XYZ file of C-alpha atoms in Angstrom:
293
model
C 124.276 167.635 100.852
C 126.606 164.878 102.295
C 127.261 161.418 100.981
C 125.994 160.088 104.108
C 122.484 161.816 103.789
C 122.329 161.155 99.989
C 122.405 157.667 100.986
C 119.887 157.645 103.670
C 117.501 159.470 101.073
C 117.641 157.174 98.923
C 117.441 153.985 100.801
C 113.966 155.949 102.379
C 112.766 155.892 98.830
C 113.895 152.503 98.107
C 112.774 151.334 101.148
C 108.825 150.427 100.053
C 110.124 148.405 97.200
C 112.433 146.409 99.121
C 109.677 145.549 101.835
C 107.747 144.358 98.696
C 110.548 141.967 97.463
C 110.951 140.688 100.748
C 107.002 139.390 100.456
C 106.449 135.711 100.157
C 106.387 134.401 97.091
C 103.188 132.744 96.721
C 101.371 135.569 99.300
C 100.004 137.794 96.732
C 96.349 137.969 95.875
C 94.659 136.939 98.959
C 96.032 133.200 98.372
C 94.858 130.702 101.796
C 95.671 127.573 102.790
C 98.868 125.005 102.554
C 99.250 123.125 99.232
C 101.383 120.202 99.585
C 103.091 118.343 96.475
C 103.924 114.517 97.007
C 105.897 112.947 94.238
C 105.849 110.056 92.955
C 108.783 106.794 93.732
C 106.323 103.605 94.182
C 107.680 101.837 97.160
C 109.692 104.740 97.997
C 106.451 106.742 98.483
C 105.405 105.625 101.923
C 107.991 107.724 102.731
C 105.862 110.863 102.553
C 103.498 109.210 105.053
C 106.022 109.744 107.690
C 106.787 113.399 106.185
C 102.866 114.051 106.833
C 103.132 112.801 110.367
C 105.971 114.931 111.103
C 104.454 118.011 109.627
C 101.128 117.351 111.705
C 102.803 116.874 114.572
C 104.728 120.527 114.561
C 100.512 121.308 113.656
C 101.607 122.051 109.790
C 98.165 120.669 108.218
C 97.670 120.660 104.261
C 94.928 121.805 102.688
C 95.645 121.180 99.560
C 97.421 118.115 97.813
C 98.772 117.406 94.950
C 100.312 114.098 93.413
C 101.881 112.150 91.719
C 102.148 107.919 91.092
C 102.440 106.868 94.597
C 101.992 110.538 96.159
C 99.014 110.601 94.239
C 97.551 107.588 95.432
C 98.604 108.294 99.593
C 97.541 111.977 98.656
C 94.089 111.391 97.855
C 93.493 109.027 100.731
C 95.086 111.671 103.206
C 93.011 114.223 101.504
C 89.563 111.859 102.181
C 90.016 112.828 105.743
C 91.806 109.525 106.711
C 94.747 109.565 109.484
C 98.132 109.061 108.596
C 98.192 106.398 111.209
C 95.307 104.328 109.494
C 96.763 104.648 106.348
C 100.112 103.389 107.584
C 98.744 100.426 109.957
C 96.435 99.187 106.740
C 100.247 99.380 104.412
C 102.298 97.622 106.461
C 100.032 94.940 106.895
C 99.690 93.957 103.713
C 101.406 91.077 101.933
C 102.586 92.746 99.109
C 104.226 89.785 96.863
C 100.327 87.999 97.168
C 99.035 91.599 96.085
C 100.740 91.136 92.756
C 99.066 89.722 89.674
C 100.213 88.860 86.008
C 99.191 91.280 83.276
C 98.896 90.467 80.052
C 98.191 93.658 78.745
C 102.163 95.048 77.953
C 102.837 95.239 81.289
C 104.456 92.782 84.387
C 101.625 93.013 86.910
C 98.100 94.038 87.024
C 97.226 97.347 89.290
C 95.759 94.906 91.951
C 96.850 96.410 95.291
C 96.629 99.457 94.292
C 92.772 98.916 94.267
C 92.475 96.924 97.196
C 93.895 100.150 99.245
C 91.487 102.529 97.718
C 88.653 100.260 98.470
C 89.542 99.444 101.269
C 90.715 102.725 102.885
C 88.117 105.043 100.650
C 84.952 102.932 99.629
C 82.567 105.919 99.328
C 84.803 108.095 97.845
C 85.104 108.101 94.156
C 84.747 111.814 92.740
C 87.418 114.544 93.694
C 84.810 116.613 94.859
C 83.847 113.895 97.893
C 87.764 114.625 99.405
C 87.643 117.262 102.263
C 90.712 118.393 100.947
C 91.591 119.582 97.672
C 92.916 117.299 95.605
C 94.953 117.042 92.246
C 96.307 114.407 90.454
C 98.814 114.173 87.729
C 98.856 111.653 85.324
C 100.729 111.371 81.781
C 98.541 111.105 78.836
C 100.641 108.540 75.827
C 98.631 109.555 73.178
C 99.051 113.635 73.315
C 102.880 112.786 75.181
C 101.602 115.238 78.117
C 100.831 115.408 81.623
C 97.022 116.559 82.617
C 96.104 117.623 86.127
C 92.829 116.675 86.950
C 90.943 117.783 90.167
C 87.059 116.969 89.930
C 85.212 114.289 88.083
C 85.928 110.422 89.186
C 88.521 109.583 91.022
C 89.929 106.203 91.676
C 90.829 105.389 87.889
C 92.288 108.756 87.936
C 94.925 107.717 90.984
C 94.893 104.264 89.176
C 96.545 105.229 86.032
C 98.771 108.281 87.565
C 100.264 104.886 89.481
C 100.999 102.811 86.615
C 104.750 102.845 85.400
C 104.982 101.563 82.450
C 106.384 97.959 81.713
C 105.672 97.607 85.564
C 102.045 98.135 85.751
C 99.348 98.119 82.802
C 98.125 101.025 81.747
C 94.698 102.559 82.203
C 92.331 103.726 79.055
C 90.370 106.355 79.855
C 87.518 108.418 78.185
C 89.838 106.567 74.610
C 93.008 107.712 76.153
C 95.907 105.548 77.442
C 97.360 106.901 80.473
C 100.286 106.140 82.163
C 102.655 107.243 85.724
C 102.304 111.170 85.964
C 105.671 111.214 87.284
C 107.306 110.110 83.957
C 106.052 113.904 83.004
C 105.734 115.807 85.782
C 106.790 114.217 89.369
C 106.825 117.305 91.345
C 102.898 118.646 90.338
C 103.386 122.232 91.923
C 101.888 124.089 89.540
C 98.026 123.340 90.011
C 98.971 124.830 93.871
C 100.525 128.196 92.803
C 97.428 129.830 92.388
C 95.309 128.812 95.148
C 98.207 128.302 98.186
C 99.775 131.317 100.219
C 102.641 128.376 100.773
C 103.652 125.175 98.953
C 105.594 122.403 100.469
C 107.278 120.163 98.225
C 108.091 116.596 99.361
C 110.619 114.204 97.006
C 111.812 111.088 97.510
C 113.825 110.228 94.740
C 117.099 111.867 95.224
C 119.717 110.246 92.975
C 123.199 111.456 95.000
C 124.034 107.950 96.379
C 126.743 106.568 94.743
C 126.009 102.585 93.273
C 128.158 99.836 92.119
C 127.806 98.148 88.932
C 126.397 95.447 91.439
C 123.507 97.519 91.958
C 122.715 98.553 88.363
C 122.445 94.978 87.167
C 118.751 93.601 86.111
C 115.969 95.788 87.570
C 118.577 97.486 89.684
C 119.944 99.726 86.401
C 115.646 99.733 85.585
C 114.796 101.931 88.796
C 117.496 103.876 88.491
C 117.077 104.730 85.321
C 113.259 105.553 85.962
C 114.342 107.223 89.152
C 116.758 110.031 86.747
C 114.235 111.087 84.548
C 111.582 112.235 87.519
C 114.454 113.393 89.331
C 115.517 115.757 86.449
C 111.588 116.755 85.659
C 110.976 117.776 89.583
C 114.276 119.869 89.549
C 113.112 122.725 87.639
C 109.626 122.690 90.054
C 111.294 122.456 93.834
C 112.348 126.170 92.897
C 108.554 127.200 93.408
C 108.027 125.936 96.192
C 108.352 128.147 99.373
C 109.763 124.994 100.914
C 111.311 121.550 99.790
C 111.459 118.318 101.721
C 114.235 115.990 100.153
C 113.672 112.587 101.459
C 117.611 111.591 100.413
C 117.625 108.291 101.989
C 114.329 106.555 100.190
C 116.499 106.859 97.440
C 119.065 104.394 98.520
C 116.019 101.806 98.488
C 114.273 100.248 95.993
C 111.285 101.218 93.738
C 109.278 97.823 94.700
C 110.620 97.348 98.227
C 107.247 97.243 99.237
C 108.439 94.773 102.186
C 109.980 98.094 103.653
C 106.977 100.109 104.174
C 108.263 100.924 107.980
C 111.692 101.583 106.859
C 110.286 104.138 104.317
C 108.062 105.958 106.813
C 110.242 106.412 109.336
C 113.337 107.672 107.141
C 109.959 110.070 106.030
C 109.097 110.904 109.705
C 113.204 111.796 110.655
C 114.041 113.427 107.470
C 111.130 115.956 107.707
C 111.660 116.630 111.748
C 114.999 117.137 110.657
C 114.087 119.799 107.787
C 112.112 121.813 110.419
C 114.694 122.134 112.890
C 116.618 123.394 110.052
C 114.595 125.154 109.126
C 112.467 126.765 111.741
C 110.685 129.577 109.737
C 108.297 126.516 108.259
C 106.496 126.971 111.586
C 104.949 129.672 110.946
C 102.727 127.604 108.420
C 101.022 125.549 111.771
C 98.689 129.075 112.345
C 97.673 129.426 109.240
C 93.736 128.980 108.802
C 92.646 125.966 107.034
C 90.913 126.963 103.703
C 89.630 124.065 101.353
């Protein structure tokens, strides 16, 4: 028997194994549906409203989200069935410095506008199972030093406290429990999505790779960017399960609070995600996949 026709043998007999490998990675088990993990960032996070535009528009529709801090909060309002649009138009005209109000509770500011846009944008919709999409939320529990992922039950105080970084915003006690920013634990929440999503799309926008001057790093400046390397290095580890990851670079180069920026942010959002699909093109296959709550 010749060389060649050892070879060919072989690779016949290898052959099924290597189709299997080739498999998606989060295909297996009769999986459905698009999961979609927003981090966190504050400001920064009206960022992934443009990234959901961008994805619609290409007809890439989640149906399932998870989130954390800010991603948590735009993420459960997206998954009540509301349009990017309306969530966008209702941000960017709000007056964000009025919004804020003194806490006196170990934090700078009460959790005031973070309210307002839930009531406002979802007033009937306080339990996880009142979403049309699947939701999960991450939020960081200080007593047990963990992050929980919670997904049914109520809702608003859940996306309250998954919001509230610490020294910035109070914190929330539930059910005894103090609870705190879920991204301070676990900014990238993938993992509630690997067992129920065929495909997972991560979206960050806290990338770290700008270069800053010591101008920059002076008062809250050194703060945020401090905050912003310890979610960065906690969603690193994650964006390696996702079947695809969205790095919104450029939110990064803005500030935490800029909440004066909320158009900036979502179109940065919008261009960096068009941008990732033409790069990408094998994303598309995602818009004919059947939506699956």
């Amino acid at each position: 028997m010749s060389i060649k026709i050892w070879r060919q043998r072989v690779f016949l007999l290898l052959l099924p194994l290597l189709a299997a490998a080739a498999l998606p990675l989060h295909g297996e088990g009769g999986k459905k549906g698009i999961g979609v993990a927003l981090s966190g960032g504050a400001a920064r996070g009206f960022a992934h409203l443009g990234a959901l535009q961008a994805l619609e528009d290409y007809d890439i529709v989640p149906t399932h989200i998870s989130g954390a801090s800010m991603g948590a909060v735009l993420g459960s309002i997206y998954a009540a069935g509301v349009p990017v649009h309306r969530i966008y138009s209702f941000a960017r005209e709000q007056h964000y410095l009025g919004l804020y109000r003194p806490s006196f509770n170990g934090a700078l500011f009460r959790t005031t506008f973070l309210e307002k846009m839930l009531e406002h944008l979802i007033p009937h919709n306080n339990t996880f199972e009142s979403l049309e999409k699947k939701m999960y939320v991450c939020i960081t529990n200080l007593n047990t030093a963990a992050y929980e992922i919670v997904s049914s039950g109520s809702l608003k105080d859940r996306i309250v406290a998954s919001a509230s970084i610490p020294f910035i915003f109070e914190p929330s006690i539930i059910d005894s429990f103090t609870y705190v920013d879920g991204g301070l634990t676990n900014n990238l929440p993938v993992e509630p999505l690997l067992d129920s999503c065929q495909y997972i799309i991560g979206i960050s926008v806290n990338s770290t790779r700008s270069h800053l001057n010591q101008e920059d790093l002076k008062g809250m400046g050194g703060i945020h960017r401090a905050l912003t390397m310890v979610v960065e290095a906690n969603e690193r580890p994650r964006k390696h399960l996702c079947n695809f990851y969205i790095e919104i670079e450029q939110a990064g180069t803005l500030g935490l609070l800029d909440f004066s920026r909320i158009e900036e942010f979502y179109a940065i959002g919008y261009h960096a995600t068009v941008e990732y699909i033409e790069k990408h093109p094998d994303i598309l296959k995602l818009s004919s996949c059947a939506a699956v709550k």
